[in-house]
CSV table of C-alpha atoms in Angstrom, one decimal:
chain,number,residue,atom,x,y,z
V,1,MET,CA,178.7,101.7,146.8
V,2,PHE,CA,175.0,101.6,146.3
V,3,SER,CA,173.0,98.4,145.7
V,4,PRO,CA,173.0,97.3,142.1
V,5,SER,CA,169.2,96.6,142.4
V,6,VAL,CA,168.2,100.0,141.1
V,7,ASP,CA,166.7,99.7,137.6
V,8,SER,CA,168.8,101.1,134.8
V,9,ALA,CA,167.2,103.3,132.1
V,10,ARG,CA,167.3,100.4,129.7
V,11,ASP,CA,165.2,98.2,132.0
V,12,ALA,CA,162.8,101.0,133.1
V,13,GLY,CA,162.2,102.4,129.7
V,14,GLY,CA,162.3,99.3,127.6
V,15,VAL,CA,164.8,100.9,125.2
V,16,ALA,CA,167.1,98.7,123.2
V,17,ALA,CA,170.6,98.6,124.7
V,18,ALA,CA,172.1,99.4,121.3
V,19,VAL,CA,170.8,103.0,121.4
V,20,LEU,CA,173.3,105.0,123.3
V,21,ILE,CA,173.7,108.8,123.6
V,22,PRO,CA,177.0,110.3,124.8
V,23,MET,CA,176.4,112.6,127.8
V,24,ARG,CA,178.9,114.9,129.6
V,25,PHE,CA,178.7,114.9,133.4
V,26,VAL,CA,180.5,117.8,135.2
V,27,TRP,CA,181.4,118.4,138.8
V,28,PRO,CA,182.6,122.0,139.0
V,29,TYR,CA,183.2,122.2,142.8
V,30,GLY,CA,186.7,120.9,143.1
V,31,GLY,CA,188.2,117.9,144.9
V,32,ARG,CA,191.3,115.7,144.8
V,33,SER,CA,189.5,112.6,143.4
V,34,VAL,CA,186.1,112.7,141.8
V,35,TYR,CA,184.1,109.7,140.5
V,36,LEU,CA,180.6,109.3,139.0
V,37,SER,CA,178.1,106.5,139.6
V,38,GLY,CA,174.5,106.0,138.8
V,39,SER,CA,171.6,103.8,137.7
V,40,PHE,CA,173.3,103.4,134.3
V,41,THR,CA,176.2,101.5,136.0
V,42,ARG,CA,173.7,99.8,138.3
V,43,TRP,CA,175.5,101.7,141.1
V,44,SER,CA,178.2,99.0,141.0
V,45,GLU,CA,181.0,100.9,139.2
V,46,LEU,CA,182.8,104.2,139.8
V,47,LEU,CA,183.6,106.2,136.6
V,48,GLN,CA,186.7,108.3,137.1
V,49,MET,CA,186.3,112.0,136.2
V,50,SER,CA,189.2,114.1,134.8
V,51,PRO,CA,190.1,117.8,135.5
V,52,VAL,CA,189.3,120.1,132.7
V,53,GLU,CA,192.4,121.5,131.1
V,54,GLY,CA,193.0,125.0,132.5
V,55,CYS,CA,190.2,124.5,135.1
V,56,PRO,CA,191.6,122.2,137.8
V,57,THR,CA,188.5,122.6,140.0
V,58,VAL,CA,186.2,121.4,137.3
V,59,PHE,CA,185.9,117.6,136.6
V,60,GLN,CA,184.1,115.9,133.8
V,61,VAL,CA,183.5,112.6,132.2
V,62,ILE,CA,181.6,111.5,129.1
V,63,HIS,CA,179.5,108.3,129.3
V,64,SER,CA,177.1,106.9,126.8
V,65,LEU,CA,173.5,106.4,128.1
V,66,ALA,CA,170.5,104.7,126.8
V,67,PRO,CA,167.4,107.0,126.3
V,68,GLY,CA,165.3,107.1,129.4
V,69,TYR,CA,165.4,108.2,133.0
V,70,HIS,CA,168.6,108.0,135.0
V,71,GLN,CA,169.8,108.8,138.5
V,72,TYR,CA,173.4,109.6,139.4
V,73,LYS,CA,175.7,110.9,142.2
V,74,PHE,CA,179.3,112.0,142.6
V,75,TYR,CA,181.9,110.4,144.9
V,76,VAL,CA,184.2,113.2,145.9
V,77,ASP,CA,187.2,112.6,148.2
V,78,GLY,CA,185.5,109.5,149.7
V,79,GLU,CA,182.1,111.1,150.2
V,80,TRP,CA,178.8,110.8,148.2
V,81,ARG,CA,177.7,114.2,146.9
V,82,HIS,CA,175.0,115.6,144.6
V,83,ASP,CA,175.0,118.8,142.5
V,84,GLU,CA,172.5,121.2,144.0
V,85,HIS,CA,172.3,123.2,140.8
V,86,GLN,CA,171.1,120.2,138.7
V,87,PRO,CA,167.7,118.4,138.9
V,88,CYS,CA,167.6,116.2,141.9
V,89,LEU,CA,165.2,114.3,144.2
V,90,SER,CA,165.2,112.5,147.5
V,91,GLY,CA,164.6,108.9,147.9
V,92,GLU,CA,165.9,105.6,149.2
V,93,TYR,CA,169.5,106.5,148.5
V,94,GLY,CA,169.4,110.0,149.8
V,95,ILE,CA,169.4,113.0,147.4
V,96,VAL,CA,170.4,112.0,143.8
V,97,ASN,CA,170.6,114.0,140.6
V,98,THR,CA,168.3,113.0,137.7
V,99,VAL,CA,168.4,113.2,134.0
V,100,PHE,CA,166.0,112.2,131.2
V,101,LEU,CA,167.2,111.5,127.7
V,102,ALA,CA,164.4,111.3,125.0
V,103,THR,CA,164.9,109.6,121.6
V,104,ASP,CA,162.9,112.6,120.3
V,105,PRO,CA,163.8,116.1,121.5
V,106,PHE,CA,160.1,117.0,121.4
V,107,VAL,CA,158.8,114.1,123.5
V,108,PRO,CA,156.6,115.6,126.3
V,109,LEU,CA,157.9,115.6,129.9
V,110,LEU,CA,157.5,112.4,131.9
V,111,THR,CA,155.0,111.9,134.7
V,112,PRO,CA,155.8,110.0,137.9
V,113,ASP,CA,153.6,107.1,136.6
V,114,THR,CA,156.1,106.6,133.7
V,115,VAL,CA,158.9,105.4,135.9
V,116,SER,CA,156.9,103.5,138.6
V,117,GLY,CA,159.6,100.8,138.5
V,118,SER,CA,162.3,103.2,139.7
V,119,ASN,CA,161.6,102.5,143.4
V,120,MET,CA,162.1,106.2,144.1
V,121,ASP,CA,159.7,108.8,145.7
V,122,VAL,CA,159.2,111.4,143.0
V,123,ASP,CA,157.2,114.6,142.9
V,124,ASN,CA,155.9,116.5,139.9
V,125,GLU,CA,158.2,119.4,140.4
V,126,ALA,CA,161.2,117.1,140.4
V,127,PHE,CA,160.2,115.7,137.0
V,128,ARG,CA,159.6,119.2,135.6
V,129,ARG,CA,163.1,120.2,136.7
V,130,MET,CA,164.5,116.8,135.4
V,131,ALA,CA,163.7,117.4,131.7
V,132,ARG,CA,163.9,121.2,131.7
V,133,LEU,CA,166.7,123.0,129.8
V,134,THR,CA,168.7,124.4,132.7
V,135,ASP,CA,170.8,127.6,132.3
V,136,GLY,CA,172.2,127.9,135.8
V,137,THR,CA,175.5,128.0,137.7
V,138,LEU,CA,177.2,125.1,135.9
V,139,SER,CA,177.0,126.8,132.5
V,140,ASN,CA,178.2,130.1,134.0
V,141,VAL,CA,181.2,128.3,135.6
V,142,LEU,CA,182.4,126.6,132.4
V,143,LEU,CA,181.5,128.9,129.6
V,144,PRO,CA,181.9,132.7,129.2
V,145,ARG,CA,178.9,134.4,127.6
V,146,ILE,CA,178.7,136.2,124.3
V,147,SER,CA,176.1,139.0,123.9
V,148,ASP,CA,173.8,139.2,120.9
V,149,ALA,CA,175.4,142.6,120.1
V,150,ASP,CA,178.9,141.0,119.9
V,151,VAL,CA,177.5,138.2,117.7
V,152,GLN,CA,176.0,140.7,115.4
V,153,THR,CA,179.1,142.9,115.3
V,154,SER,CA,181.3,139.9,114.4
V,155,ARG,CA,178.8,138.7,111.7
V,156,GLN,CA,178.5,142.2,110.1
V,157,ARG,CA,182.2,142.7,109.9
V,158,ILE,CA,182.8,139.3,108.4
V,159,SER,CA,179.9,139.7,106.0
V,160,SER,CA,181.2,143.2,104.9
V,161,PHE,CA,184.7,141.8,104.3
V,162,LEU,CA,183.5,138.9,102.2
V,163,SER,CA,181.2,141.2,100.2
V,164,SER,CA,184.2,143.4,99.4
V,165,CYS,CA,186.5,140.6,98.2
V,166,THR,CA,186.3,138.8,94.8
V,167,ALA,CA,187.2,135.2,93.9
V,168,TYR,CA,190.6,136.5,92.7
V,169,GLU,CA,191.6,136.6,96.4
V,170,LEU,CA,191.4,132.8,96.4
V,171,LEU,CA,193.8,132.3,93.6
V,172,PRO,CA,197.2,130.9,94.6
V,173,GLU,CA,200.4,132.4,93.2
V,174,SER,CA,201.1,129.1,91.5
V,175,GLY,CA,199.3,125.7,91.3
V,176,LYS,CA,197.5,123.3,89.1
V,177,VAL,CA,193.9,122.2,88.6
V,178,VAL,CA,193.3,118.7,87.2
V,179,THR,CA,190.4,118.5,84.7
V,180,LEU,CA,188.9,115.2,83.4
V,181,ASP,CA,187.2,114.6,80.0
V,182,VAL,CA,183.7,113.3,80.3
V,183,ASP,CA,184.6,110.5,77.8
V,184,LEU,CA,187.2,109.1,80.1
V,185,PRO,CA,186.4,105.7,81.6
V,186,VAL,CA,185.2,105.8,85.2
V,187,LYS,CA,187.8,103.4,86.3
V,188,GLN,CA,190.6,105.4,84.8
V,189,ALA,CA,189.2,108.7,86.2
V,190,PHE,CA,189.3,107.4,89.8
V,191,HIS,CA,192.8,106.0,89.3
V,192,ILE,CA,193.8,109.6,88.3
V,193,LEU,CA,192.2,111.0,91.4
V,194,HIS,CA,194.1,108.5,93.5
V,195,GLU,CA,197.5,109.2,91.8
V,196,GLN,CA,197.1,112.9,92.0
V,197,GLY,CA,196.0,112.9,95.6
V,198,ILE,CA,192.9,114.9,95.0
V,199,PRO,CA,189.3,114.2,96.1
V,200,MET,CA,187.6,115.7,93.0
V,201,ALA,CA,188.0,117.2,89.5
V,202,PRO,CA,186.0,119.3,87.1
V,203,LEU,CA,184.6,117.7,84.0
V,204,TRP,CA,185.2,119.0,80.5
V,205,ASP,CA,182.9,118.2,77.5
V,206,ILE,CA,184.9,118.7,74.3
V,207,CYS,CA,181.8,118.5,72.2
V,208,LYS,CA,180.1,121.3,74.1
V,209,GLY,CA,183.3,123.2,74.6
V,210,GLN,CA,182.5,123.8,78.3
V,211,PHE,CA,182.8,122.5,81.8
V,212,VAL,CA,179.7,120.5,82.7
V,213,GLY,CA,180.2,119.1,86.2
V,214,VAL,CA,182.5,117.7,88.9
V,215,LEU,CA,183.6,114.1,89.6
V,216,SER,CA,184.2,113.6,93.3
V,217,ALA,CA,184.9,110.9,95.9
V,218,LEU,CA,181.1,110.8,96.5
V,219,ASP,CA,180.7,109.4,92.9
V,220,PHE,CA,183.1,106.6,93.8
V,221,ILE,CA,181.2,105.9,97.0
V,222,LEU,CA,177.9,105.7,95.0
V,223,ILE,CA,179.5,103.4,92.4
V,224,LEU,CA,180.9,101.1,95.1
V,225,ARG,CA,177.5,100.9,96.8
V,226,GLU,CA,176.0,100.1,93.4
V,227,LEU,CA,178.6,97.3,92.9
V,228,GLY,CA,177.8,95.9,96.3
V,229,ASN,CA,174.1,95.8,95.6
V,230,HIS,CA,173.4,92.3,94.4
V,231,GLY,CA,170.3,93.5,92.5
V,232,SER,CA,172.4,96.0,90.5
V,233,ASN,CA,172.9,95.9,86.8
V,234,LEU,CA,176.2,97.6,87.1
V,235,THR,CA,179.1,95.2,86.7
V,236,GLU,CA,182.9,95.5,87.2
V,237,GLU,CA,183.2,95.1,83.4
V,238,GLU,CA,180.9,98.1,82.9
V,239,LEU,CA,183.1,100.1,85.3
V,240,GLU,CA,186.1,99.3,83.1
V,241,THR,CA,184.5,100.6,79.9
V,242,HIS,CA,181.8,103.1,80.8
V,243,THR,CA,182.7,106.7,80.5
V,244,ILE,CA,182.0,109.4,83.1
V,245,SER,CA,179.2,110.8,81.0
V,246,ALA,CA,177.5,107.4,80.7
V,247,TRP,CA,177.7,107.0,84.5
V,248,LYS,CA,176.4,110.5,85.2
V,249,GLU,CA,173.6,110.4,82.7
V,250,GLY,CA,172.5,106.7,83.2
V,251,LYS,CA,173.4,105.4,86.6
V,252,TRP,CA,173.5,108.6,88.6
V,253,THR,CA,170.3,110.3,87.3
V,254,ALA,CA,168.8,110.4,90.8
V,255,PHE,CA,171.7,112.4,92.2
V,256,THR,CA,172.6,114.8,89.4
V,257,GLN,CA,172.1,118.5,89.8
V,258,GLY,CA,172.8,121.6,87.9
V,259,PHE,CA,176.5,122.6,87.5
V,260,ILE,CA,177.3,125.2,90.0
V,261,ARG,CA,180.0,127.7,89.0
V,262,ALA,CA,181.2,131.2,89.8
V,263,GLY,CA,183.1,133.9,88.0
V,264,PRO,CA,186.4,135.6,89.2
V,265,TYR,CA,184.5,138.8,89.9
V,266,ASP,CA,181.9,137.2,92.2
V,267,ASN,CA,182.4,138.2,95.8
V,268,LEU,CA,183.3,135.7,98.4
V,269,LYS,CA,180.0,136.0,100.3
V,270,GLU,CA,178.1,135.0,97.1
V,271,ILE,CA,180.4,132.0,96.6
V,272,ALA,CA,180.1,130.9,100.2
V,273,LEU,CA,176.3,131.0,100.0
V,274,LYS,CA,176.4,129.0,96.8
V,275,ILE,CA,178.3,126.3,98.5
V,276,LEU,CA,176.0,126.3,101.6
V,277,GLN,CA,172.7,126.5,99.6
V,278,ASN,CA,173.6,123.7,97.2
V,279,GLY,CA,175.3,121.4,99.7
V,280,ILE,CA,178.5,121.1,97.7
V,281,SER,CA,182.1,121.3,98.8
V,282,THR,CA,183.7,123.3,95.9
V,283,VAL,CA,182.7,125.8,93.3
V,284,PRO,CA,184.8,126.0,90.1
V,285,ILE,CA,185.9,129.6,89.3
V,286,ILE,CA,185.6,129.9,85.5
V,287,HIS,CA,186.5,132.9,83.4
V,288,SER,CA,185.6,133.6,79.8
V,289,SER,CA,186.8,136.7,77.8
V,290,SER,CA,183.9,136.3,75.3
V,291,GLU,CA,180.3,137.4,76.0
V,292,ASP,CA,178.8,134.1,74.9
V,293,GLY,CA,181.0,132.2,77.4
V,294,SER,CA,183.0,130.3,74.8
V,295,PHE,CA,186.7,129.4,75.5
V,296,PRO,CA,186.2,129.2,79.3
V,297,GLN,CA,189.3,129.1,81.5
V,298,LEU,CA,189.3,127.2,84.8
V,299,LEU,CA,191.1,129.3,87.3
V,300,HIS,CA,190.5,127.7,90.7
V,301,LEU,CA,188.3,125.4,92.8
V,302,ALA,CA,186.8,127.7,95.5
V,303,SER,CA,186.0,126.1,98.9
V,304,LEU,CA,184.9,127.2,102.3
V,305,SER,CA,188.4,126.4,103.7
V,306,GLY,CA,189.9,128.8,101.2
V,307,ILE,CA,187.5,131.5,102.1
V,308,LEU,CA,188.1,130.9,105.8
V,309,LYS,CA,191.9,131.4,105.1
V,310,CYS,CA,191.1,134.8,103.6
V,311,ILE,CA,189.2,135.7,106.7
V,312,CYS,CA,192.0,134.6,109.0
V,313,ARG,CA,194.6,136.5,107.0
V,314,TYR,CA,192.6,139.7,107.0
V,315,PHE,CA,191.7,139.7,110.7
V,316,ARG,CA,195.0,138.1,111.9
V,317,ASN,CA,196.4,141.4,113.3
V,318,CYS,CA,193.1,142.9,114.3
V,319,SER,CA,191.3,140.0,116.0
V,320,SER,CA,189.9,142.3,118.6
V,321,SER,CA,187.5,143.7,116.0
V,322,LEU,CA,185.8,140.3,116.1
V,323,PRO,CA,184.5,139.7,119.6
V,324,ILE,CA,183.7,136.0,119.0
V,325,LEU,CA,187.4,135.3,118.4
V,326,GLN,CA,188.1,136.1,122.1
V,327,LEU,CA,186.0,133.1,123.2
V,328,PRO,CA,186.8,129.4,123.4
V,329,ILE,CA,185.2,127.4,120.6
V,330,CYS,CA,182.8,125.6,123.0
V,331,ALA,CA,181.3,129.0,123.9
V,332,ILE,CA,180.2,129.8,120.4
V,333,PRO,CA,176.9,128.2,119.2
V,334,VAL,CA,178.4,126.2,116.3
V,335,GLY,CA,178.7,122.5,115.6
V,336,THR,CA,177.2,119.4,117.1
V,337,TRP,CA,178.1,118.6,120.7
V,338,VAL,CA,177.6,116.0,123.3
V,339,PRO,CA,174.7,117.3,125.4
V,340,LYS,CA,175.3,118.4,128.9
V,341,ILE,CA,173.1,117.4,131.8
V,342,GLY,CA,169.7,119.2,131.5
V,343,GLU,CA,170.0,120.0,127.8
V,344,PRO,CA,167.5,118.5,125.4
V,345,ASN,CA,168.6,115.9,122.9
V,346,CYS,CA,170.1,117.2,119.8
V,347,GLN,CA,171.5,115.8,116.5
V,348,PRO,CA,173.6,112.8,117.5
V,349,LEU,CA,177.3,112.7,116.6
V,350,ALA,CA,178.1,110.5,113.6
V,351,MET,CA,180.8,108.1,114.9
V,352,LEU,CA,181.8,104.5,114.2
V,353,ARG,CA,183.9,101.8,115.9
V,354,PRO,CA,187.0,100.5,114.0
V,355,ASN,CA,185.4,97.1,113.6
V,356,ALA,CA,182.4,98.6,111.7
V,357,SER,CA,182.1,97.5,108.1
V,358,LEU,CA,183.2,99.7,105.3
V,359,THR,CA,179.6,99.5,104.0
V,360,SER,CA,178.3,101.1,107.2
V,361,ALA,CA,180.9,103.9,106.8
V,362,LEU,CA,180.0,104.6,103.2
V,363,ASN,CA,176.3,104.6,104.0
V,364,LEU,CA,176.8,107.0,106.9
V,365,LEU,CA,178.9,109.4,104.8
V,366,VAL,CA,176.0,109.6,102.3
V,367,GLN,CA,173.1,109.6,104.6
V,368,ALA,CA,174.5,112.0,107.2
V,369,GLN,CA,175.9,114.2,104.4
V,370,VAL,CA,179.3,114.5,106.1
V,371,SER,CA,182.8,114.6,104.8
V,372,SER,CA,184.4,112.5,107.5
V,373,ILE,CA,183.6,110.3,110.5
V,374,PRO,CA,185.4,110.0,113.8
V,375,ILE,CA,186.5,106.5,114.6
V,376,VAL,CA,186.3,105.8,118.3
V,377,ASP,CA,186.8,103.0,120.8
V,378,ASP,CA,184.2,101.6,123.2
V,379,SER,CA,184.8,104.7,125.5
V,380,ASP,CA,184.2,107.1,122.5
V,381,SER,CA,187.9,108.1,122.6
V,382,LEU,CA,189.1,109.2,119.2
V,383,LEU,CA,191.3,106.7,117.3
V,384,ASP,CA,191.3,108.0,113.8
V,385,ILE,CA,189.1,109.7,111.2
V,386,TYR,CA,187.7,108.2,108.0
V,387,CYS,CA,187.3,110.8,105.3
V,388,ARG,CA,185.2,110.7,102.2
V,389,SER,CA,188.4,111.1,100.1
V,390,ASP,CA,189.9,108.0,101.7
V,391,ILE,CA,187.7,106.0,99.4
V,392,THR,CA,189.9,106.8,96.4
V,393,ALA,CA,192.6,104.6,98.0
V,394,LEU,CA,190.5,101.6,96.8
V,395,ALA,CA,191.3,102.6,93.3
V,396,LYS,CA,194.9,101.6,93.7
V,397,ASP,CA,195.6,98.3,91.9
V,398,ARG,CA,191.8,97.9,91.4
V,399,THR,CA,191.4,96.9,95.1
V,400,TYR,CA,187.7,97.5,94.9
V,401,THR,CA,187.3,94.5,92.5
V,402,HIS,CA,188.5,91.9,95.1
V,403,ILE,CA,187.1,93.1,98.4
V,404,ASN,CA,183.7,92.7,100.1
V,405,LEU,CA,182.5,96.0,101.5
V,406,ASP,CA,180.5,94.2,104.2
V,407,GLU,CA,183.5,92.2,105.3
V,408,MET,CA,186.2,94.9,105.2
V,409,THR,CA,186.3,96.9,108.4
V,410,VAL,CA,187.0,100.6,108.7
V,411,HIS,CA,190.3,99.8,110.4
V,412,GLN,CA,191.4,97.7,107.5
V,413,ALA,CA,190.3,100.4,105.0
V,414,LEU,CA,192.4,103.0,106.9
V,415,GLN,CA,195.4,100.7,106.9
V,416,LEU,CA,195.0,100.3,103.2
V,417,GLY,CA,195.3,104.1,102.7
V,418,GLN,CA,198.3,104.6,105.0
V,419,ASP,CA,201.0,104.2,102.4
V,420,PHE,CA,199.1,106.5,100.1
V,421,TYR,CA,198.9,109.3,102.6
V,422,SER,CA,202.5,109.0,103.6
V,423,SER,CA,203.4,109.8,100.0
V,424,PHE,CA,201.5,113.0,100.2
V,425,GLU,CA,200.4,115.0,103.2
V,426,PRO,CA,199.5,113.5,106.6
V,427,ARG,CA,195.9,112.5,107.1
V,428,SER,CA,195.4,115.2,109.7
V,429,GLN,CA,196.0,117.8,107.0
V,430,ARG,CA,193.5,116.3,104.6
V,431,CYS,CA,190.4,116.0,106.8
V,432,VAL,CA,190.1,119.8,107.4
V,433,ARG,CA,186.4,120.2,106.6
V,434,ARG,CA,185.4,118.9,110.0
V,435,LEU,CA,187.1,119.6,113.4
V,436,VAL,CA,186.7,116.9,116.0
V,437,ILE,CA,186.8,118.3,119.6
V,438,VAL,CA,188.1,115.9,122.2
V,439,GLU,CA,188.3,115.9,126.0
V,440,ALA,CA,191.9,116.5,127.2
V,441,GLY,CA,193.5,113.3,128.4
V,442,SER,CA,190.9,110.8,127.6
V,443,LYS,CA,190.4,112.0,124.0
V,444,ARG,CA,186.7,111.3,124.2
V,445,VAL,CA,184.9,113.0,121.4
V,446,GLU,CA,183.0,116.1,122.7
V,447,GLY,CA,181.8,117.7,119.5
V,448,ILE,CA,182.3,118.1,115.8
V,449,ILE,CA,182.4,121.4,114.0
V,450,SER,CA,182.3,121.6,110.2
V,451,LEU,CA,183.1,124.4,107.8
V,452,SER,CA,179.5,124.6,106.9
V,453,ASP,CA,178.6,125.1,110.6
V,454,ILE,CA,181.1,128.0,110.8
V,455,PHE,CA,179.8,129.8,107.7
V,456,LYS,CA,176.2,129.3,108.6
V,457,PHE,CA,177.0,131.0,111.9
V,458,PHE,CA,179.0,133.8,110.1
V,459,LEU,CA,176.4,134.5,107.5
V,460,GLY,CA,173.3,134.0,109.7
């Protein structure tokens, strides 16, 4: 083992230890036992690497690093090795690989003066290679390529299919849609959402004789954040008596937007684009037999998941017509992934520990504009998922009135909703708007793919 005296990135770069970026290290050259060590472990710890499922000669491990400059090496079958196809340099400890993580993906490349405390002899070329986006042998070993022509072919066929189908394709043979009156008290409305096991419901204004909006779990999140704000004028008593319309018009003015709807003859591509462009999860499908739009009928709540089901049904027996379906999901440029060595920093994955406060979870759901958050342990292994719709569990028995959002942990909130989900479908079937990709064996989170990611890729 090397001496632990080599400075870590935290010491060399002066970056706060709390800022950590998951990074995937890969050894694609085989071996019986493969370990990783580096300046980020002060060369005093060996991190065991696991074979990739289906690729026994490729080993990988995900480890969280502080932004800055790092050196590392692989311990393969009792011998210290470096990867010749990754940035490397020669110094006191022989040839070591290097990686630089910037807090800003557009930070200029380092110069040797920047890391004068690294006690390594570094040349300019090594530093240019260190921060460069590599596209070499490692990527070729792990991921098959997809040509631009194949991408365009798949996109065109999906786009043509969606343009040829109307919203009627989404309607189930039987089902129900729950609608709420805008004069219903907010507290009662969320109790209904909880009892019906639904995350949202369209709003009906009897005075106007039309649908005017949607009440969703996001509204409940905003209300709970307002209640938790000590400077807020909103009280629990107001929540008991205020109607949905009062909340929407008064307390939620900053968040309101025009009511987005679609007709049964609108094609699926138009509906998908409405969802993407407006940053919403559903579009009510409303039909009216009169020209003035009176006596509207709510037929369905269209969503990206429903549209994706239509795509899957149509191409199920002719998947060869979509070249992208022949590739593993990690080979398609969709979603947010843990960066590989040599790749520039990208959008960080939104994850939380189980001991994080419920307040931090609600804030992250709103600020990151996501529908669910992976809950991981200290090794970033997946433990559970906290969904935006989980918040409605707090409506049961008015739980929200006697809890402190800063003191309740995400783990406790998930336990609170367990009985509720066992009465309906499993949690795994509810959080379908985001797919969490994990490493086989360790269950470390490798990436997150949302329905929005998929359709942005499909529709260009």
